[in-house]
CSV table of C-alpha atoms in Angstrom, one decimal:
chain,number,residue,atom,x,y,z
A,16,UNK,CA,22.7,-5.2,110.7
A,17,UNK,CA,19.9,-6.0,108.2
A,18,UNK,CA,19.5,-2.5,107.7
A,19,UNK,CA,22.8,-2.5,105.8
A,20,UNK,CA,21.7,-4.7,104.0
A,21,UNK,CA,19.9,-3.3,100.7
A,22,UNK,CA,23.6,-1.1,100.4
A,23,UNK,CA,25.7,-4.0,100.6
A,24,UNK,CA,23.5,-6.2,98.1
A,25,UNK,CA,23.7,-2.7,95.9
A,26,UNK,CA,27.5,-2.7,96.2
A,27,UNK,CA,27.8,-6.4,95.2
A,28,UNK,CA,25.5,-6.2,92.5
A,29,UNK,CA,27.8,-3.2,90.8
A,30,UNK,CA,29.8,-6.3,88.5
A,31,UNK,CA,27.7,-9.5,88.1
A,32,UNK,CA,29.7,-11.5,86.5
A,33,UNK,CA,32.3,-11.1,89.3
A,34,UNK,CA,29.5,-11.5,91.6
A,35,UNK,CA,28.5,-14.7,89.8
A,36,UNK,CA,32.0,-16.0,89.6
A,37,UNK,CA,32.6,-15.1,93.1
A,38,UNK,CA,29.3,-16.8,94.4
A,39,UNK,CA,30.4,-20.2,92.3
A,40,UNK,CA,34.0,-20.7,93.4
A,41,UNK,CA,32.7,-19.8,97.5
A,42,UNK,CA,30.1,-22.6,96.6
A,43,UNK,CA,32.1,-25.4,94.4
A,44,UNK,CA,34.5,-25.3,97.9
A,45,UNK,CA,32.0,-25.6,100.3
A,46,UNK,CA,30.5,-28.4,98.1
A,47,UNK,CA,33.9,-30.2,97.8
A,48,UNK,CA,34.5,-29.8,101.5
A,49,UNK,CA,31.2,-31.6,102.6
A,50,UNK,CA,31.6,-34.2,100.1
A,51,UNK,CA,34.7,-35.3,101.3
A,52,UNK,CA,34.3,-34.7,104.8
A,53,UNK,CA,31.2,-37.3,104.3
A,54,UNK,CA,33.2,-39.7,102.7
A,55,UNK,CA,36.1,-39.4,105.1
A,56,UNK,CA,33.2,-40.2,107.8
A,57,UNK,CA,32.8,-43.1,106.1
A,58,UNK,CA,36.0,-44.1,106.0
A,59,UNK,CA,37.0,-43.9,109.6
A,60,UNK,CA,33.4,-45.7,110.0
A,61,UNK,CA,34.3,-48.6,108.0
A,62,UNK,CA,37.5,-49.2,109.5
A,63,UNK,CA,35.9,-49.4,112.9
A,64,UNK,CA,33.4,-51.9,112.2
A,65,UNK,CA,35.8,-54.4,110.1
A,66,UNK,CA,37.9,-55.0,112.9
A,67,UNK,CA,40.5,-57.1,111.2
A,68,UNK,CA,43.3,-58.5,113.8
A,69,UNK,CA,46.1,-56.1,113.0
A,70,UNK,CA,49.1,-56.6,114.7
A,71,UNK,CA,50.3,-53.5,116.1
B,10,UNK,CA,50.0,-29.4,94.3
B,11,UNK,CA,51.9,-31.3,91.7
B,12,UNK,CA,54.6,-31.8,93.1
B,13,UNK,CA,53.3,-32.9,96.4
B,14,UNK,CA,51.1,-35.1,94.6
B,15,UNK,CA,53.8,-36.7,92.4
B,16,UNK,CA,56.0,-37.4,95.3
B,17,UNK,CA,53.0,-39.5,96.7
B,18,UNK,CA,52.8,-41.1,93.6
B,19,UNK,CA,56.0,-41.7,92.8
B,20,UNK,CA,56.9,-43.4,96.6
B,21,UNK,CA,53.8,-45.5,96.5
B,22,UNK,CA,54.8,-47.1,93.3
B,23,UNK,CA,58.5,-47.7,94.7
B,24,UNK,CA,59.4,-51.4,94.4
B,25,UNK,CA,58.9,-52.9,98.3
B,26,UNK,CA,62.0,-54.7,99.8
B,27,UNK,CA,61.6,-57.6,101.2
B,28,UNK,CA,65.0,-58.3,102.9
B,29,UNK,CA,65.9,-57.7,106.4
B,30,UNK,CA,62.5,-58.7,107.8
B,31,UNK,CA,62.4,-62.2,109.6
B,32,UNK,CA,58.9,-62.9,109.4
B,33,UNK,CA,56.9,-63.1,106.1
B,34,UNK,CA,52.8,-62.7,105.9
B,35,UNK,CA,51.0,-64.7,103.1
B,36,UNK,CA,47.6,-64.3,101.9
B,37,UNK,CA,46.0,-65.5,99.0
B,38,UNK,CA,47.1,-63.8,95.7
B,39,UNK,CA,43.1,-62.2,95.5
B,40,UNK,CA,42.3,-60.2,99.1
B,41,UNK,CA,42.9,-61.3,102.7
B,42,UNK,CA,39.2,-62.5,102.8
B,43,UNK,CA,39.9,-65.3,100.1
B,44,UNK,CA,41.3,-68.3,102.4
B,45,UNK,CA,43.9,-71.1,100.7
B,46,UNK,CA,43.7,-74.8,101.1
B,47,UNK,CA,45.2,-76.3,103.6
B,48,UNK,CA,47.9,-78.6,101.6
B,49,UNK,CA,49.4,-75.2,101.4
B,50,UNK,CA,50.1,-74.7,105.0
B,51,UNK,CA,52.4,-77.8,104.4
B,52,UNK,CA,53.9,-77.1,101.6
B,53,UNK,CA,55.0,-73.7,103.0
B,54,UNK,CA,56.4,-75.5,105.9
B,55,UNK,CA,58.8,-77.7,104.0
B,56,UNK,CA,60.0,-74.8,101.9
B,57,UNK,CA,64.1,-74.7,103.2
B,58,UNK,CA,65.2,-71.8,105.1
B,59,UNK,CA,61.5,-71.6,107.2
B,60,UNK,CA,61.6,-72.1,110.5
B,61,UNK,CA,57.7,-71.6,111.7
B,62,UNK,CA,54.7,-71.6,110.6
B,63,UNK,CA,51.5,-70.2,112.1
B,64,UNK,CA,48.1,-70.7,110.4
B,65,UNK,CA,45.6,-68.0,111.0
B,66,UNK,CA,41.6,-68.6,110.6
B,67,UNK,CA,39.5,-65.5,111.0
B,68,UNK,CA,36.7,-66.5,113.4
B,69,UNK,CA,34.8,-63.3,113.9
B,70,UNK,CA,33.9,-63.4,117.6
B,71,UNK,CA,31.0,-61.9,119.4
B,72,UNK,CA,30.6,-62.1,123.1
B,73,UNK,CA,26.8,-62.1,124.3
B,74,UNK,CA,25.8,-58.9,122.5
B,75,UNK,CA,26.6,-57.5,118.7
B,76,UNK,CA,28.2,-54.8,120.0
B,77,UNK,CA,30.8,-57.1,122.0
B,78,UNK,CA,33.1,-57.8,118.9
B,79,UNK,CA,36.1,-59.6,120.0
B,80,UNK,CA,39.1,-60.8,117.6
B,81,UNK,CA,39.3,-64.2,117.9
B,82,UNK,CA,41.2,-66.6,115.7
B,83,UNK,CA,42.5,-69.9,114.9
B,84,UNK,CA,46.0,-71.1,115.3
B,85,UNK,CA,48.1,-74.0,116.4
B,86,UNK,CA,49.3,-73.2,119.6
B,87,UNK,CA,53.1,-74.4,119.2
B,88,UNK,CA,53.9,-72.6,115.5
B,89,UNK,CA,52.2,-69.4,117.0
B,90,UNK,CA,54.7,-69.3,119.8
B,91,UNK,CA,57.4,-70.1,117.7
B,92,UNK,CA,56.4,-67.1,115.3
B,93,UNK,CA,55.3,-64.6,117.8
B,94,UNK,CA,58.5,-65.1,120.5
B,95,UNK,CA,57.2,-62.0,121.9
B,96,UNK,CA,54.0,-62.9,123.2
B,97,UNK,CA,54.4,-64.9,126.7
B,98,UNK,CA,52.5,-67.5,128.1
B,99,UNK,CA,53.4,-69.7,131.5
B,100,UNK,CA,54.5,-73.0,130.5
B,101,UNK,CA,51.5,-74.8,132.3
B,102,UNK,CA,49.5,-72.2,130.3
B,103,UNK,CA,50.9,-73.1,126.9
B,104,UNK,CA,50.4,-77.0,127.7
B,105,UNK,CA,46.8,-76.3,128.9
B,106,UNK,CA,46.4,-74.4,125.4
B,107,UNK,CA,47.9,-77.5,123.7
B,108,UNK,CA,46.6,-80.4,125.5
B,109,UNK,CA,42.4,-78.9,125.9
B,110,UNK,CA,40.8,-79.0,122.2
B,111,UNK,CA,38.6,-76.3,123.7
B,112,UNK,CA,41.1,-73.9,125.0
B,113,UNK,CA,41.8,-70.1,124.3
B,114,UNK,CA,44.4,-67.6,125.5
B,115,UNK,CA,43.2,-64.3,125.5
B,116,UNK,CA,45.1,-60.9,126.2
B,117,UNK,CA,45.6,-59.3,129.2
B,118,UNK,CA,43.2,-56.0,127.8
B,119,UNK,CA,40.3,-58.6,127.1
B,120,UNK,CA,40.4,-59.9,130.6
B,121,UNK,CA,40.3,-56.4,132.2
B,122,UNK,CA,37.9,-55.5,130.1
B,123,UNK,CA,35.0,-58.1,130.9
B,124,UNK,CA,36.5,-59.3,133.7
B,125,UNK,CA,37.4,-62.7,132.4
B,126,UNK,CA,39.8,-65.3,134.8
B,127,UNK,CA,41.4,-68.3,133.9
B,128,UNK,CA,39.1,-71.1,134.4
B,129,UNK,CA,36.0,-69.4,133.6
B,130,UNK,CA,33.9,-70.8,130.1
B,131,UNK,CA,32.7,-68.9,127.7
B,132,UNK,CA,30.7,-68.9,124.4
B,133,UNK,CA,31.6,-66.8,121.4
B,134,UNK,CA,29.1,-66.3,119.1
B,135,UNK,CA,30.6,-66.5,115.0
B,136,UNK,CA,29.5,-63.4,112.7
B,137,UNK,CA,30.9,-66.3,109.8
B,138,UNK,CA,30.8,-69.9,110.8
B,139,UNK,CA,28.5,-72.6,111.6
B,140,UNK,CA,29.4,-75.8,113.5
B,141,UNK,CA,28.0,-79.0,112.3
B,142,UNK,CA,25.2,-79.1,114.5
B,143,UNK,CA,23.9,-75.6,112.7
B,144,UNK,CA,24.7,-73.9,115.7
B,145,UNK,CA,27.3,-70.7,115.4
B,146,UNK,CA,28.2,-71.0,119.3
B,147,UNK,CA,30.9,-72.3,120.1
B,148,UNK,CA,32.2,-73.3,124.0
B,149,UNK,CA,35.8,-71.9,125.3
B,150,UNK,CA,37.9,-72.9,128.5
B,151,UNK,CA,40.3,-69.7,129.3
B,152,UNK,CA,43.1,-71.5,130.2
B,153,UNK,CA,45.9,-68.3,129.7
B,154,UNK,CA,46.5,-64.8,129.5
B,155,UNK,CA,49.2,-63.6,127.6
B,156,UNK,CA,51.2,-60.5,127.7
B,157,UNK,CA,53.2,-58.9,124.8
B,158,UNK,CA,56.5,-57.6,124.8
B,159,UNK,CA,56.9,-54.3,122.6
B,160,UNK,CA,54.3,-54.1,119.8
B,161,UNK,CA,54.3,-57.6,117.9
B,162,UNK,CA,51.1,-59.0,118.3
B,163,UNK,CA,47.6,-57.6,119.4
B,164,UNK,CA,47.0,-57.4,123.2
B,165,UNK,CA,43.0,-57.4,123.3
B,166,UNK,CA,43.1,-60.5,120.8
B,167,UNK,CA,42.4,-64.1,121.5
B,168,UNK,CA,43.5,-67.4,119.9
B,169,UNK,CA,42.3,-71.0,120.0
B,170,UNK,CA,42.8,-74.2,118.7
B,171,UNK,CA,43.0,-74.9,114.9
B,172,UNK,CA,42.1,-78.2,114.9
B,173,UNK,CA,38.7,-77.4,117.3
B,174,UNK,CA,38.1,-74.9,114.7
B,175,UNK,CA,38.5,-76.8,111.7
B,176,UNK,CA,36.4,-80.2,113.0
B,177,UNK,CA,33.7,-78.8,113.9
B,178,UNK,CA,33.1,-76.7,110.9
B,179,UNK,CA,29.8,-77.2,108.6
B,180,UNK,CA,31.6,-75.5,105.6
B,181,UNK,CA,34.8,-74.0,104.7
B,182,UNK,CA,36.9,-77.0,106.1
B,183,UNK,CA,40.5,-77.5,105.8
B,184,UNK,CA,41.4,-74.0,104.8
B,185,UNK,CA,43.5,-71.4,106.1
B,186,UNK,CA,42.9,-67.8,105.9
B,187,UNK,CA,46.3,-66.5,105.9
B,188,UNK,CA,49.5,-67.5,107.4
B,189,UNK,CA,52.5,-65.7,109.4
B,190,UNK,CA,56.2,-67.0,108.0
B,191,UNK,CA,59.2,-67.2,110.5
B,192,UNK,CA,62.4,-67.4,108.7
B,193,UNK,CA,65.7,-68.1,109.8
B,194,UNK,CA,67.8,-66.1,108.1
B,195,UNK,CA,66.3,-62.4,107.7
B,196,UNK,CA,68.7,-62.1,104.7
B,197,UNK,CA,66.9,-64.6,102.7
B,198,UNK,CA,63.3,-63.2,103.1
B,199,UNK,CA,63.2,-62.2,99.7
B,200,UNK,CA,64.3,-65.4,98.1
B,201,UNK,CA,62.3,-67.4,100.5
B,202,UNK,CA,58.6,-65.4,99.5
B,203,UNK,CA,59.6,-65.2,96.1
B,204,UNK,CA,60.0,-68.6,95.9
B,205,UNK,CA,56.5,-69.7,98.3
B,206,UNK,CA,54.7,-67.2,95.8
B,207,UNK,CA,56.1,-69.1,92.5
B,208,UNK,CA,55.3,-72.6,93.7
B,209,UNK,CA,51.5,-71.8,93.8
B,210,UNK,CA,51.6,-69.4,90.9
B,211,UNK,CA,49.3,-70.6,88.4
B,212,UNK,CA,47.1,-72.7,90.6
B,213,UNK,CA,44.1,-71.8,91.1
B,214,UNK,CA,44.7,-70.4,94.3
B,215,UNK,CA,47.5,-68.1,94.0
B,216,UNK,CA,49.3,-66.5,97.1
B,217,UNK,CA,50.9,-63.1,97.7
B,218,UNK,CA,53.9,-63.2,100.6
B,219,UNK,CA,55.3,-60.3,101.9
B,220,UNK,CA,56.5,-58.7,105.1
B,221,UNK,CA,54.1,-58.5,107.7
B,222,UNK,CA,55.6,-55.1,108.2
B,223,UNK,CA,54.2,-54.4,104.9
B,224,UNK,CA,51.1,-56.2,105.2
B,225,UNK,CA,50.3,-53.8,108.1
B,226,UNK,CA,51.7,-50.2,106.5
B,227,UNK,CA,49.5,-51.6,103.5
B,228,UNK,CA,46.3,-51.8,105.6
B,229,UNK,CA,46.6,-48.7,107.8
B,230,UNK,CA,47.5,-46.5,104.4
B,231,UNK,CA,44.5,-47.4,102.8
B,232,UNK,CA,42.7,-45.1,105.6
B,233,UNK,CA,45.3,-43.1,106.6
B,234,UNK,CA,46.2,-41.4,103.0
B,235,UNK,CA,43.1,-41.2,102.1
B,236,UNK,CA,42.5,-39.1,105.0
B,237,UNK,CA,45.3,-37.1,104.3
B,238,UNK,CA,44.7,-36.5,100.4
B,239,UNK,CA,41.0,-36.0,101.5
B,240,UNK,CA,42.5,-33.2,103.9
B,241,UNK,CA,44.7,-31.7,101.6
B,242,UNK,CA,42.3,-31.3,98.5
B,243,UNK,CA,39.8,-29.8,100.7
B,244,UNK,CA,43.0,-27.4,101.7
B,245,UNK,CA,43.7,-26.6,98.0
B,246,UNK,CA,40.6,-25.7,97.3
B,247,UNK,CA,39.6,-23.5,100.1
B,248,UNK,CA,43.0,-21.5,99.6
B,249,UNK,CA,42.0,-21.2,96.1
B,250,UNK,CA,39.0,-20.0,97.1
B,251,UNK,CA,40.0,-17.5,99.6
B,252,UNK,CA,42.6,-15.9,97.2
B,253,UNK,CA,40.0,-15.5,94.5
B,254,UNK,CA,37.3,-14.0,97.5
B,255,UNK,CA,40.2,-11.6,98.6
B,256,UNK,CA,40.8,-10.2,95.4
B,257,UNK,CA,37.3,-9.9,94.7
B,258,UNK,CA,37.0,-7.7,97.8
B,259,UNK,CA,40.1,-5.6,97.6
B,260,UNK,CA,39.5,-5.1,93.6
B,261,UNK,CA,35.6,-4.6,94.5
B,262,UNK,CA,37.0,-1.8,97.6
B,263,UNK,CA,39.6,0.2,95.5
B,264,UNK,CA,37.0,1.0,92.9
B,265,UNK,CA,34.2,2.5,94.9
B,266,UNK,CA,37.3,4.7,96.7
B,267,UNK,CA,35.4,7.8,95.6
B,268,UNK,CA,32.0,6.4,97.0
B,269,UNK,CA,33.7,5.5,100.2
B,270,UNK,CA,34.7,9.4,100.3
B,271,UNK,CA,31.5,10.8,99.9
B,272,UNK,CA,30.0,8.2,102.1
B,273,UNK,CA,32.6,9.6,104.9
B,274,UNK,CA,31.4,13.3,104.2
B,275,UNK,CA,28.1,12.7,104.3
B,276,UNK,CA,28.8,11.7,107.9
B,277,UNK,CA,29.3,7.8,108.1
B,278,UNK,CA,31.8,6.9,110.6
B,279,UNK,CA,35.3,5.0,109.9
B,280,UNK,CA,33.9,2.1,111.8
B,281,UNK,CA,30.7,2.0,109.6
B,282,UNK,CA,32.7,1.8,106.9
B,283,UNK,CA,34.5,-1.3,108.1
B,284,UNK,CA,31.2,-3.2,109.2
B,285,UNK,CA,29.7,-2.4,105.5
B,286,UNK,CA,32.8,-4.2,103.9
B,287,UNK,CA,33.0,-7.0,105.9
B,288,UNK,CA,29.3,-7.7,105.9
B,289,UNK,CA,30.1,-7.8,102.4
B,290,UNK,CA,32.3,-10.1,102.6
B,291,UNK,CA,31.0,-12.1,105.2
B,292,UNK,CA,27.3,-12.3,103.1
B,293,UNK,CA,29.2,-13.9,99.9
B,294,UNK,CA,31.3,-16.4,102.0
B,295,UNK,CA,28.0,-17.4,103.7
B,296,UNK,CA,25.7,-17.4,101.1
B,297,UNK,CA,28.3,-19.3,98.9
B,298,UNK,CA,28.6,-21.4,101.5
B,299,UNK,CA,25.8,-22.3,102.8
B,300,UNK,CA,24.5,-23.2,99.2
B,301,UNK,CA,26.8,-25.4,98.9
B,302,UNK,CA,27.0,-27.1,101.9
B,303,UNK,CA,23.2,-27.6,101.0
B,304,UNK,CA,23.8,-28.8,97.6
B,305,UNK,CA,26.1,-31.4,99.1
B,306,UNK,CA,23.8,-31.9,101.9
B,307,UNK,CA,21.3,-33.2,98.8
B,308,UNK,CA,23.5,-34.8,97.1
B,309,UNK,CA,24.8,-37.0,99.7
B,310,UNK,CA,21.4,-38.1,100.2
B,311,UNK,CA,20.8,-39.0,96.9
B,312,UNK,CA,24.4,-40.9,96.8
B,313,UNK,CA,23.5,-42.6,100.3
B,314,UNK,CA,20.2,-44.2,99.5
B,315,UNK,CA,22.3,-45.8,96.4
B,316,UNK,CA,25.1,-47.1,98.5
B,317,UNK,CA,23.5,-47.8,101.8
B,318,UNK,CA,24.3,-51.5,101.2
B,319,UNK,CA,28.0,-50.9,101.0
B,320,UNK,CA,28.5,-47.8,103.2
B,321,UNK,CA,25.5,-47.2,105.6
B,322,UNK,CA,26.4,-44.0,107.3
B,323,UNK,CA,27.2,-42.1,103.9
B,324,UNK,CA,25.5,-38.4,105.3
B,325,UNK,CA,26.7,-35.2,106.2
B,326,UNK,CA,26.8,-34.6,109.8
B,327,UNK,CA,25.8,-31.8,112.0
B,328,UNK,CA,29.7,-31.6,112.9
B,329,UNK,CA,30.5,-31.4,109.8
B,330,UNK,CA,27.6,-28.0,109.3
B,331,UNK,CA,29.2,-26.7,112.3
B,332,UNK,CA,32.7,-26.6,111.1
B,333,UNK,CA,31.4,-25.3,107.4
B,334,UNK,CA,29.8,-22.3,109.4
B,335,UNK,CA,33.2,-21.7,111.6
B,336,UNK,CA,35.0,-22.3,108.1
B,337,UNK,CA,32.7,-19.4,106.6
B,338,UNK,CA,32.8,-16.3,109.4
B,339,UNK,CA,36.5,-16.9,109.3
B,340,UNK,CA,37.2,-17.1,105.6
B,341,UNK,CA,34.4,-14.1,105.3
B,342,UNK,CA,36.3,-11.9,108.4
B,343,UNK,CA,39.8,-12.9,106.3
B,344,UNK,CA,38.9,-11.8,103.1
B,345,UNK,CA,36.9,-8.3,104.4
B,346,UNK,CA,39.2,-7.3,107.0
B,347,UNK,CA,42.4,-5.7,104.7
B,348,UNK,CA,40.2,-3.9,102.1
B,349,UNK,CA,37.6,-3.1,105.3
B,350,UNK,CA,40.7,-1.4,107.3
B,351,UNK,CA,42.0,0.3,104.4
B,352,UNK,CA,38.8,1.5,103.7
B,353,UNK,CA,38.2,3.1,107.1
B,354,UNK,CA,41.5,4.5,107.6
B,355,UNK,CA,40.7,6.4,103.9
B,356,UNK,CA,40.9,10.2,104.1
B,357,UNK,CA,38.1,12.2,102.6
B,358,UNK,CA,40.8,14.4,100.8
B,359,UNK,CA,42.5,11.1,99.4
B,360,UNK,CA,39.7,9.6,98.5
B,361,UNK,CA,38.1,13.0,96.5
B,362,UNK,CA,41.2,13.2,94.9
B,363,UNK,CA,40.5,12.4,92.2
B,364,UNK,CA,37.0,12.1,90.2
């Protein structure tokens, strides 16, 4: 596989900014999606450990 | 995304309706955590049109170990039957409750779960309160287990006297953390918390009455919708992201159509062809990816070592990696696999077509 590898970077590199733009929006989500997956971790967390009498 | 959003928006800002429900849940006016004096516990009772009263006290129970956290409160045994008529006791275990200062009923779950029998003593340990002595122990005779019809009350809960609670308290005396309002008409349940609600306003502890229904939906939606708008942003922005990846790759494809053809005379294979586009593909989503689940990665660090006071556990998780990876090969497969097929099924003619 990594022997492909020097054509495929070669292909990519044919438009940077697309490449660049590409590369950002593939990152922003992943950042976004383990921000909030941390903070939804602490959510359910915090819930657990209050432990307030609900009635249900 | 607007719309869906609105929506949420717009039905979370919806007036509540009070009437119909026939019991009523007051706090104080501030959070659930803020307790109000005891004179209003009376004064609620003498309001016309209720017919029960139970006080609640948070007590915070632990049973020998930290771990062991048990929901205990404070009530007076003969309002709390009154409120709740769907919690049973046996009459001789009701009197028990009544009659021993030191008495709890606890709910049939509890019992299984530690093995606890009627009879037996035990200490609960308070996260909150101290008792006069400085101790934060205090003794309990199990004198009942109660069972609950349909879904009213709490079955792994248990409940002691009031007045035990409230004598032998260092600090915080004669105050009641919240209360539970039976009414006798349903119909009136608006008029009635309305009218609790304006006979403390502007005192300086202010109440908030409203159905326990709503009390409830109120405290489960904190967590439940922000999972769910957590969920759906994440959604929006990886579809985002996979339609601006796909074009990429398809745009990125149809222009190297001649390159593709000479590649295919000079001998590569169809199937070559398709692993070189989707190890394309695959390479951005995992490259993009994997940065950023590393910049968040550090950036979670950062934000947990400034909150670890509030929110000790504020870190991204090996699950969470794991699902990111899954996340990328199939969003990288997803976006390669059209152009990747359309680019093996090319013919050299079609493709040499034109130069």
């Amino acid at each position: 596989m990594f022997r492909w590898l020097p054509i495929v970077w070669a292909n990519l590199r044919r438009r940077k900014l697309r490449l660049v733009f590409t590369f950002i929006s593939i990152l922003l989500a992943f950042l976004m999606f383990g921000m909030l997956d941390a903070l939804r971790t602490i959510y359910s967390r915090a819930i657990n450990m209050a432990g307030f009498p609900i009635a249900c | 995304m607007f719309g869906m959003l609105d929506a949420l928006r717009t039905s979370l800002s919806q007036a509540v309706n009070l009437a119909g429900a026939d019991r009523l849940m007051l706090q104080s006016k501030v959070n659930i955590t803020v307790s109000n004096p005891r004179s209003h516990y009376e004064k609620v009772k003498a309001v016309p049109g209720v017919r029960a009263v139970a006080p609640f006290n948070w007590f915070g129970g632990v049973y020998k170990d930290s771990k062991q956290q048990i929901q205990v409160q404070a009530t007076d045994p003969e309002e709390f039957m009154k409120v709740y008529p769907e919690v049973h006791l046996k009459p001789e275990e009701l009197a028990a409750w009544k009659n021993d200062r030191q008495a709890i009923v606890i709910g049939q779950a509890l019992a299984d779960q530690y093995g606890w029998k009627i009879g037996q003593r035990i200490p609960l340990r308070s996260d909150i309160w101290r008792k006069t002595d400085g101790t934060d122990t205090w003794e309990f005779n199990i004198v009942g287990i109660y069972t609950v019809e349909g879904s009213g009350w709490d079955k792994r809960s248990a409940m002691f006297q009031y007045d035990y609670f409230n004598e032998s308290l260092q600090f915080g005396k004669d105050l009641v953390g919240w209360m539970v309002i039976k009414v006798a008409n349903p119909d009136d349940s608006d008029k009635i918390a309305s009218r609790i609600d304006t006979m403390f306003a502007n005192s300086s502890n202010e109440t908030k009455t409203a159905t326990e229904r709503v009390f409830i939906k109120q405290f489960l939606d904190q967590v439940g919708n922000i999972g769910l708008i957590l969920v759906s942003v994440t959604t929006a922005v990886f579809f985002t992201m996979l339609l601006v990846t796909a074009n990429t790759m398809a745009q990125s494809v149809r222009e190297r159509t001649n390159e593709i053809g000479v590649l295919k005379t000079l001998g590569f294979s169809g199937e070559s062809i398709l692993g070189l586009v989707l190890l394309e593909s695959l390479f951005l989503t995992f490259t993009g990816g994997l940065v950023g689940l590393g910049l968040a990665w550090f950036f979670a660090k950062g934000l947990g070592a400034a909150i670890k006071d509030y929110f000790p556990v504020f870190q991204i998780g090996t699950n969470t990696f794991l699902v990111g990876a899954a996340l990328m090969l199939v969003f990288g497969v997803l976006t390669g696999l059209w152009p990747a097929l359309t680019a093996m099924r090319l013919k050299i003619v079609d493709a040499l077509r034109r130069i």
